[in-house]
Amino acid sequence: MSASSDYQLLRSHLAFLRMTAAAEVLPGLLEEASRSSQKLSHSAFLERLLSVEVAATEERRRASLTRFAALPSPFTIADFDFSAQPRLDERLVRELATLRFVEDATNVLLIGPPGVGKTMIAVALGHAAVAAGMRVHYTTAADLVARCHRAALEGRWATTMRFYAGPRVLIVDEVGYLPLPAEGAAALFQVVSQRYLKGSVVLTTNLGIASWGKVFGDDQMVAAALLDRLLHRSVVVNIEGESYRMRSHRARAEAARKAVSA
Ligand code: ADP
Ligand code: MG
């Protein structure tokens, strides 16, 4: 068989296997191999070709995990200014960033008033998990409830529950900002229940645990059952400090005042 028909066959094998990245670099790599003074061994050549495809596949996988995660900002733990939050347990947050908590489906509850960095830490944990190749999904509690509501109307309840059961890490942001209708509380309860001991929930809330009844329209039963599942295996991170935005706003105002009075 001629070299050119070998080449055509090789191209069609790569096309059949959908190895488009390898197919793209093949001509150049062949050319380089034939010109190269120290001859490339067969295995070295194959390695070079396949490594291009492996890199492309990994890149696609990472891009797909990133899309699916839907994280609302790019922040990582490295961006978090711990000095601004002196009462926050930095060691605990850094321990969480190792993702050991994901291994036994431990939940993480980030509790504190608005602006203290709850979302930022939750999102940073999400990015760390994506970087580790895990499926992650971010949602606000309001979006989760709205999506479940639509699903119930359109007969897609089971599919939607499977969707929320799937990711290794599910981030539910802003629980408690809006009171949930009974149906919404039931949806959140089912999502948390079916993930119980199977996959981590990272949840942020402005409500102390004692006032969780309020989120659920004072349905203490649902609140207690939900907390029971959430807290059974969990890490609670309390952030009590002041709002980061207010703090930097105050610092700027202070600096401006000094500049004016100087
Ligand atoms: P929360 O979810 O608690 O309301 P966010 O995480 O949304 O607060 O933080 C509010 C804003 O302040 C965001 O832009 C966030 O990036 C920033 N921020 C909060 N805390 C810190 C911090 N310790 N270091 C750096 N940026 C912070
Ligand atoms: Mg937030």
PDB file of C-alpha atoms and ligand atoms in Angstrom:
ATOM      1  CA  MET A   1       0.000   0.000   0.000  1.00  0.00           C
ATOM      2  CA  SER A   2       1.302   3.444  -0.849  1.00  0.00           C
ATOM      3  CA  ALA A   3       2.252   6.026   1.739  1.00  0.00           C
ATOM      4  CA  SER A   4      -0.487   8.308   0.478  1.00  0.00           C
ATOM      5  CA  SER A   5      -3.249   5.724   0.865  1.00  0.00           C
ATOM      6  CA  ASP A   6      -1.899   4.942   4.372  1.00  0.00           C
ATOM      7  CA  TYR A   7      -2.159   8.622   5.091  1.00  0.00           C
ATOM      8  CA  GLN A   8      -5.732   8.780   3.749  1.00  0.00           C
ATOM      9  CA  LEU A   9      -6.710   5.769   5.870  1.00  0.00           C
ATOM     10  CA  LEU A  10      -5.120   7.317   8.947  1.00  0.00           C
ATOM     11  CA  ARG A  11      -7.076  10.538   8.335  1.00  0.00           C
ATOM     12  CA  SER A  12     -10.316   8.615   8.031  1.00  0.00           C
ATOM     13  CA  HIS A  13      -9.586   6.643  11.236  1.00  0.00           C
ATOM     14  CA  LEU A  14      -8.999   9.902  13.084  1.00  0.00           C
ATOM     15  CA  ALA A  15     -12.209  11.334  11.623  1.00  0.00           C
ATOM     16  CA  PHE A  16     -14.165   8.188  12.582  1.00  0.00           C
ATOM     17  CA  LEU A  17     -12.827   8.417  16.149  1.00  0.00           C
ATOM     18  CA  ARG A  18     -13.602  12.153  16.171  1.00  0.00           C
ATOM     19  CA  MET A  19      -9.987  12.940  17.002  1.00  0.00           C
ATOM     20  CA  THR A  20     -10.131  16.307  15.312  1.00  0.00           C
ATOM     21  CA  ALA A  21      -7.267  17.873  17.249  1.00  0.00           C
ATOM     22  CA  ALA A  22      -4.942  15.003  16.316  1.00  0.00           C
ATOM     23  CA  ALA A  23      -6.128  15.147  12.694  1.00  0.00           C
ATOM     24  CA  GLU A  24      -5.337  18.849  12.610  1.00  0.00           C
ATOM     25  CA  VAL A  25      -1.727  18.483  13.742  1.00  0.00           C
ATOM     26  CA  LEU A  26      -1.056  15.255  11.816  1.00  0.00           C
ATOM     27  CA  PRO A  27       0.362  16.775   8.583  1.00  0.00           C
ATOM     28  CA  GLY A  28       2.700  19.108  10.450  1.00  0.00           C
ATOM     29  CA  LEU A  29       3.823  16.369  12.814  1.00  0.00           C
ATOM     30  CA  LEU A  30       4.518  13.943   9.940  1.00  0.00           C
ATOM     31  CA  GLU A  31       6.434  16.608   8.119  1.00  0.00           C
ATOM     32  CA  GLU A  32       8.449  17.403  11.226  1.00  0.00           C
ATOM     33  CA  ALA A  33       9.145  13.711  11.868  1.00  0.00           C
ATOM     34  CA  SER A  34      10.456  13.164   8.342  1.00  0.00           C
ATOM     35  CA  ARG A  35      12.684  16.246   8.506  1.00  0.00           C
ATOM     36  CA  SER A  36      13.941  15.659  12.019  1.00  0.00           C
ATOM     37  CA  SER A  37      17.653  14.782  12.133  1.00  0.00           C
ATOM     38  CA  GLN A  38      17.348  12.476  15.145  1.00  0.00           C
ATOM     39  CA  LYS A  39      14.556  10.218  13.948  1.00  0.00           C
ATOM     40  CA  LEU A  40      11.400  10.217  16.054  1.00  0.00           C
ATOM     41  CA  SER A  41      10.647   6.651  17.227  1.00  0.00           C
ATOM     42  CA  HIS A  42       7.230   5.197  16.405  1.00  0.00           C
ATOM     43  CA  SER A  43       6.165   5.379  20.014  1.00  0.00           C
ATOM     44  CA  ALA A  44       7.447   8.950  20.418  1.00  0.00           C
ATOM     45  CA  PHE A  45       5.533   9.984  17.309  1.00  0.00           C
ATOM     46  CA  LEU A  46       2.315   8.359  18.505  1.00  0.00           C
ATOM     47  CA  GLU A  47       2.756   9.909  21.923  1.00  0.00           C
ATOM     48  CA  ARG A  48       3.092  13.378  20.406  1.00  0.00           C
ATOM     49  CA  LEU A  49       0.004  12.858  18.273  1.00  0.00           C
ATOM     50  CA  LEU A  50      -2.179  11.467  21.064  1.00  0.00           C
ATOM     51  CA  SER A  51      -1.075  14.005  23.653  1.00  0.00           C
ATOM     52  CA  VAL A  52      -2.568  16.724  21.451  1.00  0.00           C
ATOM     53  CA  GLU A  53      -5.898  14.906  21.470  1.00  0.00           C
ATOM     54  CA  VAL A  54      -5.721  14.268  25.230  1.00  0.00           C
ATOM     55  CA  ALA A  55      -5.086  17.971  25.871  1.00  0.00           C
ATOM     56  CA  ALA A  56      -8.003  18.967  23.636  1.00  0.00           C
ATOM     57  CA  THR A  57     -10.335  16.484  25.359  1.00  0.00           C
ATOM     58  CA  GLU A  58      -9.299  17.726  28.802  1.00  0.00           C
ATOM     59  CA  GLU A  59      -9.875  21.300  27.711  1.00  0.00           C
ATOM     60  CA  ARG A  60     -13.361  20.445  26.398  1.00  0.00           C
ATOM     61  CA  ARG A  61     -14.164  18.636  29.618  1.00  0.00           C
ATOM     62  CA  ARG A  62     -13.030  21.573  31.723  1.00  0.00           C
ATOM     63  CA  ALA A  63     -15.029  23.998  29.579  1.00  0.00           C
ATOM     64  CA  SER A  64     -18.123  21.821  29.893  1.00  0.00           C
ATOM     65  CA  LEU A  65     -17.740  21.530  33.695  1.00  0.00           C
ATOM     66  CA  THR A  66     -17.276  25.293  33.905  1.00  0.00           C
ATOM     67  CA  ARG A  67     -20.411  25.947  31.836  1.00  0.00           C
ATOM     68  CA  PHE A  68     -22.449  23.501  33.859  1.00  0.00           C
ATOM     69  CA  ALA A  69     -21.228  24.967  37.162  1.00  0.00           C
ATOM     70  CA  ALA A  70     -22.663  28.400  36.229  1.00  0.00           C
ATOM     71  CA  LEU A  71     -20.563  30.105  38.886  1.00  0.00           C
ATOM     72  CA  PRO A  72     -21.482  33.808  38.929  1.00  0.00           C
ATOM     73  CA  SER A  73     -17.973  35.215  39.482  1.00  0.00           C
ATOM     74  CA  PRO A  74     -14.360  34.171  38.879  1.00  0.00           C
ATOM     75  CA  PHE A  75     -13.202  34.538  42.493  1.00  0.00           C
ATOM     76  CA  THR A  76     -11.042  31.885  44.135  1.00  0.00           C
ATOM     77  CA  ILE A  77      -9.874  31.549  47.732  1.00  0.00           C
ATOM     78  CA  ALA A  78      -6.700  33.391  46.723  1.00  0.00           C
ATOM     79  CA  ASP A  79      -8.839  36.493  46.072  1.00  0.00           C
ATOM     80  CA  PHE A  80     -10.394  36.425  49.526  1.00  0.00           C
ATOM     81  CA  ASP A  81      -8.995  39.043  51.890  1.00  0.00           C
ATOM     82  CA  PHE A  82      -8.993  37.283  55.260  1.00  0.00           C
ATOM     83  CA  SER A  83      -7.648  40.353  57.059  1.00  0.00           C
ATOM     84  CA  ALA A  84     -10.952  42.080  56.298  1.00  0.00           C
ATOM     85  CA  GLN A  85     -12.811  39.384  58.225  1.00  0.00           C
ATOM     86  CA  PRO A  86     -10.713  38.814  61.370  1.00  0.00           C
ATOM     87  CA  ARG A  87     -13.340  36.775  63.185  1.00  0.00           C
ATOM     88  CA  LEU A  88     -13.736  34.323  60.322  1.00  0.00           C
ATOM     89  CA  ASP A  89     -11.913  31.040  60.898  1.00  0.00           C
ATOM     90  CA  GLU A  90      -9.353  31.224  58.094  1.00  0.00           C
ATOM     91  CA  ARG A  91      -7.971  27.749  58.779  1.00  0.00           C
ATOM     92  CA  LEU A  92     -11.430  26.277  58.470  1.00  0.00           C
ATOM     93  CA  VAL A  93     -12.034  28.001  55.124  1.00  0.00           C
ATOM     94  CA  ARG A  94      -8.636  26.866  53.815  1.00  0.00           C
ATOM     95  CA  GLU A  95      -9.390  23.333  54.973  1.00  0.00           C
ATOM     96  CA  LEU A  96     -12.676  23.467  53.058  1.00  0.00           C
ATOM     97  CA  ALA A  97     -10.781  24.588  49.957  1.00  0.00           C
ATOM     98  CA  THR A  98      -8.890  21.264  50.005  1.00  0.00           C
ATOM     99  CA  LEU A  99     -12.297  19.698  49.186  1.00  0.00           C
ATOM    100  CA  ARG A 100     -11.884  16.895  51.698  1.00  0.00           C
ATOM    101  CA  PHE A 101     -15.440  17.698  52.761  1.00  0.00           C
ATOM    102  CA  VAL A 102     -16.715  16.499  49.391  1.00  0.00           C
ATOM    103  CA  GLU A 103     -15.370  12.986  49.942  1.00  0.00           C
ATOM    104  CA  ASP A 104     -17.956  12.089  52.574  1.00  0.00           C
ATOM    105  CA  ALA A 105     -20.688  14.392  51.246  1.00  0.00           C
ATOM    106  CA  THR A 106     -20.349  16.850  54.108  1.00  0.00           C
ATOM    107  CA  ASN A 107     -22.473  19.977  53.737  1.00  0.00           C
ATOM    108  CA  VAL A 108     -21.166  23.486  54.241  1.00  0.00           C
ATOM    109  CA  LEU A 109     -23.356  26.214  55.720  1.00  0.00           C
ATOM    110  CA  LEU A 110     -22.094  29.756  55.352  1.00  0.00           C
ATOM    111  CA  ILE A 111     -24.040  31.983  57.695  1.00  0.00           C
ATOM    112  CA  GLY A 112     -23.810  35.752  58.017  1.00  0.00           C
ATOM    113  CA  PRO A 113     -25.318  39.139  57.166  1.00  0.00           C
ATOM    114  CA  PRO A 114     -25.224  40.563  53.603  1.00  0.00           C
ATOM    115  CA  GLY A 115     -21.898  41.554  52.061  1.00  0.00           C
ATOM    116  CA  VAL A 116     -19.521  39.548  54.255  1.00  0.00           C
ATOM    117  CA  GLY A 117     -18.319  37.212  51.495  1.00  0.00           C
ATOM    118  CA  LYS A 118     -20.607  34.172  51.815  1.00  0.00           C
ATOM    119  CA  THR A 119     -21.245  33.955  48.081  1.00  0.00           C
ATOM    120  CA  MET A 120     -17.582  34.630  47.355  1.00  0.00           C
ATOM    121  CA  ILE A 121     -16.442  31.699  49.523  1.00  0.00           C
ATOM    122  CA  ALA A 122     -19.132  29.372  48.150  1.00  0.00           C
ATOM    123  CA  VAL A 123     -18.133  30.278  44.585  1.00  0.00           C
ATOM    124  CA  ALA A 124     -14.427  29.877  45.414  1.00  0.00           C
ATOM    125  CA  LEU A 125     -15.138  26.352  46.711  1.00  0.00           C
ATOM    126  CA  GLY A 126     -17.033  25.743  43.463  1.00  0.00           C
ATOM    127  CA  HIS A 127     -14.066  26.801  41.342  1.00  0.00           C
ATOM    128  CA  ALA A 128     -11.742  24.578  43.374  1.00  0.00           C
ATOM    129  CA  ALA A 129     -14.075  21.613  42.801  1.00  0.00           C
ATOM    130  CA  VAL A 130     -14.328  22.316  39.057  1.00  0.00           C
ATOM    131  CA  ALA A 131     -10.527  22.517  38.867  1.00  0.00           C
ATOM    132  CA  ALA A 132     -10.440  19.094  40.548  1.00  0.00           C
ATOM    133  CA  GLY A 133     -12.657  17.762  37.762  1.00  0.00           C
ATOM    134  CA  MET A 134     -15.875  17.589  39.798  1.00  0.00           C
ATOM    135  CA  ARG A 135     -19.348  18.376  38.593  1.00  0.00           C
ATOM    136  CA  VAL A 136     -20.549  21.473  40.395  1.00  0.00           C
ATOM    137  CA  HIS A 137     -23.708  23.505  40.015  1.00  0.00           C
ATOM    138  CA  TYR A 138     -24.495  26.924  41.413  1.00  0.00           C
ATOM    139  CA  THR A 139     -28.033  28.177  41.920  1.00  0.00           C
ATOM    140  CA  THR A 140     -29.746  30.690  44.133  1.00  0.00           C
ATOM    141  CA  ALA A 141     -32.508  29.320  46.340  1.00  0.00           C
ATOM    142  CA  ALA A 142     -35.001  31.504  44.427  1.00  0.00           C
ATOM    143  CA  ASP A 143     -33.905  30.066  41.054  1.00  0.00           C
ATOM    144  CA  LEU A 144     -34.020  26.521  42.367  1.00  0.00           C
ATOM    145  CA  VAL A 145     -37.544  27.027  43.630  1.00  0.00           C
ATOM    146  CA  ALA A 146     -38.682  28.714  40.385  1.00  0.00           C
ATOM    147  CA  ARG A 147     -37.197  25.913  38.309  1.00  0.00           C
ATOM    148  CA  CYS A 148     -38.872  23.245  40.438  1.00  0.00           C
ATOM    149  CA  HIS A 149     -42.165  25.133  40.166  1.00  0.00           C
ATOM    150  CA  ARG A 150     -41.952  25.174  36.347  1.00  0.00           C
ATOM    151  CA  ALA A 151     -40.921  21.526  36.346  1.00  0.00           C
ATOM    152  CA  ALA A 152     -43.974  20.570  38.394  1.00  0.00           C
ATOM    153  CA  LEU A 153     -46.260  22.420  35.954  1.00  0.00           C
ATOM    154  CA  GLU A 154     -44.626  20.885  32.899  1.00  0.00           C
ATOM    155  CA  GLY A 155     -44.454  17.331  34.200  1.00  0.00           C
ATOM    156  CA  ARG A 156     -40.657  17.309  34.531  1.00  0.00           C
ATOM    157  CA  TRP A 157     -40.413  16.953  38.294  1.00  0.00           C
ATOM    158  CA  ALA A 158     -38.463  13.683  38.342  1.00  0.00           C
ATOM    159  CA  THR A 159     -35.975  14.907  35.721  1.00  0.00           C
ATOM    160  CA  THR A 160     -35.424  18.117  37.648  1.00  0.00           C
ATOM    161  CA  MET A 161     -34.866  16.260  40.908  1.00  0.00           C
ATOM    162  CA  ARG A 162     -32.289  14.073  39.125  1.00  0.00           C
ATOM    163  CA  PHE A 163     -30.654  17.235  37.807  1.00  0.00           C
ATOM    164  CA  TYR A 164     -30.152  18.558  41.347  1.00  0.00           C
ATOM    165  CA  ALA A 165     -29.055  15.159  42.624  1.00  0.00           C
ATOM    166  CA  GLY A 166     -26.324  14.856  39.979  1.00  0.00           C
ATOM    167  CA  PRO A 167     -23.504  17.277  40.820  1.00  0.00           C
ATOM    168  CA  ARG A 168     -20.863  16.320  43.385  1.00  0.00           C
ATOM    169  CA  VAL A 169     -21.254  19.809  44.831  1.00  0.00           C
ATOM    170  CA  LEU A 170     -24.507  21.778  44.714  1.00  0.00           C
ATOM    171  CA  ILE A 171     -24.269  25.410  45.774  1.00  0.00           C
ATOM    172  CA  VAL A 172     -27.539  26.916  46.975  1.00  0.00           C
ATOM    173  CA  ASP A 173     -27.009  30.623  47.507  1.00  0.00           C
ATOM    174  CA  GLU A 174     -29.176  33.091  49.408  1.00  0.00           C
ATOM    175  CA  VAL A 175     -31.482  30.874  51.405  1.00  0.00           C
ATOM    176  CA  GLY A 176     -33.619  33.092  53.598  1.00  0.00           C
ATOM    177  CA  TYR A 177     -33.446  36.341  51.640  1.00  0.00           C
ATOM    178  CA  LEU A 178     -36.961  35.714  50.441  1.00  0.00           C
ATOM    179  CA  PRO A 179     -39.562  33.717  52.322  1.00  0.00           C
ATOM    180  CA  LEU A 180     -40.337  30.533  50.412  1.00  0.00           C
ATOM    181  CA  PRO A 181     -43.887  29.474  49.581  1.00  0.00           C
ATOM    182  CA  ALA A 182     -44.792  26.074  51.052  1.00  0.00           C
ATOM    183  CA  GLU A 183     -44.266  24.465  47.665  1.00  0.00           C
ATOM    184  CA  GLY A 184     -40.806  26.053  47.384  1.00  0.00           C
ATOM    185  CA  ALA A 185     -39.832  24.846  50.830  1.00  0.00           C
ATOM    186  CA  ALA A 186     -40.931  21.340  49.834  1.00  0.00           C
ATOM    187  CA  ALA A 187     -38.785  21.501  46.684  1.00  0.00           C
ATOM    188  CA  LEU A 188     -35.705  22.608  48.623  1.00  0.00           C
ATOM    189  CA  PHE A 189     -36.394  19.929  51.192  1.00  0.00           C
ATOM    190  CA  GLN A 190     -36.580  17.210  48.534  1.00  0.00           C
ATOM    191  CA  VAL A 191     -33.368  18.394  46.842  1.00  0.00           C
ATOM    192  CA  VAL A 192     -31.499  18.371  50.145  1.00  0.00           C
ATOM    193  CA  SER A 193     -33.008  15.019  51.209  1.00  0.00           C
ATOM    194  CA  GLN A 194     -32.062  13.178  48.078  1.00  0.00           C
ATOM    195  CA  ARG A 195     -28.483  14.475  48.279  1.00  0.00           C
ATOM    196  CA  TYR A 196     -28.249  13.466  51.929  1.00  0.00           C
ATOM    197  CA  LEU A 197     -25.024  11.447  52.476  1.00  0.00           C
ATOM    198  CA  LYS A 198     -24.503  11.308  48.691  1.00  0.00           C
ATOM    199  CA  GLY A 199     -23.360  14.750  47.616  1.00  0.00           C
ATOM    200  CA  SER A 200     -22.350  17.970  49.325  1.00  0.00           C
ATOM    201  CA  VAL A 201     -24.587  21.017  49.519  1.00  0.00           C
ATOM    202  CA  VAL A 202     -22.861  24.348  50.031  1.00  0.00           C
ATOM    203  CA  LEU A 203     -25.544  26.674  51.294  1.00  0.00           C
ATOM    204  CA  THR A 204     -25.410  30.360  52.147  1.00  0.00           C
ATOM    205  CA  THR A 205     -27.905  32.103  54.338  1.00  0.00           C
ATOM    206  CA  ASN A 206     -28.368  35.365  56.192  1.00  0.00           C
ATOM    207  CA  LEU A 207     -30.446  33.625  58.848  1.00  0.00           C
ATOM    208  CA  GLY A 208     -29.122  32.155  62.038  1.00  0.00           C
ATOM    209  CA  ILE A 209     -30.166  28.535  62.373  1.00  0.00           C
ATOM    210  CA  ALA A 210     -32.653  29.427  65.086  1.00  0.00           C
ATOM    211  CA  SER A 211     -34.688  31.577  62.699  1.00  0.00           C
ATOM    212  CA  TRP A 212     -34.900  29.082  59.838  1.00  0.00           C
ATOM    213  CA  GLY A 213     -38.577  28.592  60.514  1.00  0.00           C
ATOM    214  CA  LYS A 214     -39.137  32.012  58.935  1.00  0.00           C
ATOM    215  CA  VAL A 215     -37.814  30.944  55.531  1.00  0.00           C
ATOM    216  CA  PHE A 216     -40.398  28.248  55.407  1.00  0.00           C
ATOM    217  CA  GLY A 217     -43.407  30.387  56.121  1.00  0.00           C
ATOM    218  CA  ASP A 218     -43.145  29.380  59.773  1.00  0.00           C
ATOM    219  CA  ASP A 219     -43.510  25.727  58.857  1.00  0.00           C
ATOM    220  CA  GLN A 220     -41.343  24.532  61.742  1.00  0.00           C
ATOM    221  CA  MET A 221     -41.714  20.896  60.677  1.00  0.00           C
ATOM    222  CA  VAL A 222     -40.150  21.381  57.242  1.00  0.00           C
ATOM    223  CA  ALA A 223     -37.528  23.713  58.692  1.00  0.00           C
ATOM    224  CA  ALA A 224     -36.585  21.163  61.361  1.00  0.00           C
ATOM    225  CA  ALA A 225     -36.494  18.251  58.921  1.00  0.00           C
ATOM    226  CA  LEU A 226     -34.394  20.204  56.437  1.00  0.00           C
ATOM    227  CA  LEU A 227     -31.959  21.354  59.113  1.00  0.00           C
ATOM    228  CA  ASP A 228     -31.738  17.808  60.399  1.00  0.00           C
ATOM    229  CA  ARG A 229     -30.542  16.529  56.996  1.00  0.00           C
ATOM    230  CA  LEU A 230     -28.305  19.524  56.361  1.00  0.00           C
ATOM    231  CA  LEU A 231     -26.609  19.619  59.736  1.00  0.00           C
ATOM    232  CA  HIS A 232     -26.187  15.908  60.385  1.00  0.00           C
ATOM    233  CA  ARG A 233     -22.883  15.925  58.547  1.00  0.00           C
ATOM    234  CA  SER A 234     -21.880  19.514  58.122  1.00  0.00           C
ATOM    235  CA  VAL A 235     -19.445  22.315  58.676  1.00  0.00           C
ATOM    236  CA  VAL A 236     -20.955  25.613  59.784  1.00  0.00           C
ATOM    237  CA  VAL A 237     -18.993  28.741  58.942  1.00  0.00           C
ATOM    238  CA  ASN A 238     -20.187  31.855  60.726  1.00  0.00           C
ATOM    239  CA  ILE A 239     -19.144  35.168  59.231  1.00  0.00           C
ATOM    240  CA  GLU A 240     -20.113  37.868  61.642  1.00  0.00           C
ATOM    241  CA  GLY A 241     -18.046  40.822  60.446  1.00  0.00           C
ATOM    242  CA  GLU A 242     -19.182  43.851  58.537  1.00  0.00           C
ATOM    243  CA  SER A 243     -19.966  44.126  54.843  1.00  0.00           C
ATOM    244  CA  TYR A 244     -16.843  44.177  52.673  1.00  0.00           C
ATOM    245  CA  ARG A 245     -18.312  46.789  50.319  1.00  0.00           C
ATOM    246  CA  MET A 246     -19.315  49.063  53.199  1.00  0.00           C
ATOM    247  CA  ARG A 247     -15.865  48.617  54.664  1.00  0.00           C
ATOM    248  CA  SER A 248     -14.058  49.651  51.471  1.00  0.00           C
ATOM    249  CA  HIS A 249     -16.582  52.424  50.951  1.00  0.00           C
ATOM    250  CA  ARG A 250     -15.844  53.684  54.444  1.00  0.00           C
ATOM    251  CA  ALA A 251     -12.073  53.451  53.833  1.00  0.00           C
ATOM    252  CA  ARG A 252     -12.424  55.492  50.637  1.00  0.00           C
ATOM    253  CA  ALA A 253     -14.606  58.094  52.324  1.00  0.00           C
ATOM    254  CA  GLU A 254     -12.084  58.304  55.155  1.00  0.00           C
ATOM    255  CA  ALA A 255      -9.207  58.813  52.715  1.00  0.00           C
ATOM    256  CA  ALA A 256     -11.173  61.468  50.822  1.00  0.00           C
ATOM    257  CA  ARG A 257     -11.969  63.288  54.052  1.00  0.00           C
ATOM    258  CA  LYS A 258      -8.317  63.258  55.072  1.00  0.00           C
ATOM    259  CA  ALA A 259      -7.271  64.541  51.653  1.00  0.00           C
ATOM    260  CA  VAL A 260      -9.763  67.411  51.880  1.00  0.00           C
ATOM    261  CA  SER A 261      -8.855  68.421  55.421  1.00  0.00           C
ATOM    262  CA  ALA A 262      -5.088  68.206  54.812  1.00  0.00           C
TER     263      ALA A 262
HETATM  264  P1  ADP B   1     -22.520  37.897  50.686  1.00  0.00           P
HETATM  265  O1  ADP B   1     -22.773  36.747  49.795  1.00  0.00           O
HETATM  266  O2  ADP B   1     -22.127  37.501  52.082  1.00  0.00           O
HETATM  267  O3  ADP B   1     -23.637  38.890  50.687  1.00  0.00           O
HETATM  268  P2  ADP B   1     -20.493  38.526  48.747  1.00  0.00           P
HETATM  269  O4  ADP B   1     -19.695  37.288  48.718  1.00  0.00           O
HETATM  270  O5  ADP B   1     -21.422  38.749  47.613  1.00  0.00           O
HETATM  271  O6  ADP B   1     -21.243  38.678  50.141  1.00  0.00           O
HETATM  272  O7  ADP B   1     -19.496  39.757  48.876  1.00  0.00           O
HETATM  273  C1  ADP B   1     -19.886  41.083  48.516  1.00  0.00           C
HETATM  274  C2  ADP B   1     -18.781  41.722  47.685  1.00  0.00           C
HETATM  275  O8  ADP B   1     -17.641  41.958  48.469  1.00  0.00           O
HETATM  276  C3  ADP B   1     -18.338  40.850  46.544  1.00  0.00           C
HETATM  277  O9  ADP B   1     -17.972  41.644  45.456  1.00  0.00           O
HETATM  278  C4  ADP B   1     -17.130  40.112  47.112  1.00  0.00           C
HETATM  279  O10 ADP B   1     -16.261  39.721  46.100  1.00  0.00           O
HETATM  280  C5  ADP B   1     -16.541  41.170  48.028  1.00  0.00           C
HETATM  281  N1  ADP B   1     -15.938  40.595  49.220  1.00  0.00           N
HETATM  282  C6  ADP B   1     -16.570  40.226  50.354  1.00  0.00           C
HETATM  283  N2  ADP B   1     -15.739  39.793  51.298  1.00  0.00           N
HETATM  284  C7  ADP B   1     -14.509  39.871  50.746  1.00  0.00           C
HETATM  285  C8  ADP B   1     -13.182  39.580  51.228  1.00  0.00           C
HETATM  286  N3  ADP B   1     -12.980  39.135  52.497  1.00  0.00           N
HETATM  287  N4  ADP B   1     -12.151  39.764  50.375  1.00  0.00           N
HETATM  288  C9  ADP B   1     -12.361  40.241  49.136  1.00  0.00           C
HETATM  289  N5  ADP B   1     -13.565  40.553  48.625  1.00  0.00           N
HETATM  290  C10 ADP B   1     -14.640  40.382  49.411  1.00  0.00           C
HETATM  291 MG    MG B   2     -24.415  36.516  48.584  1.00  0.00          MG
END
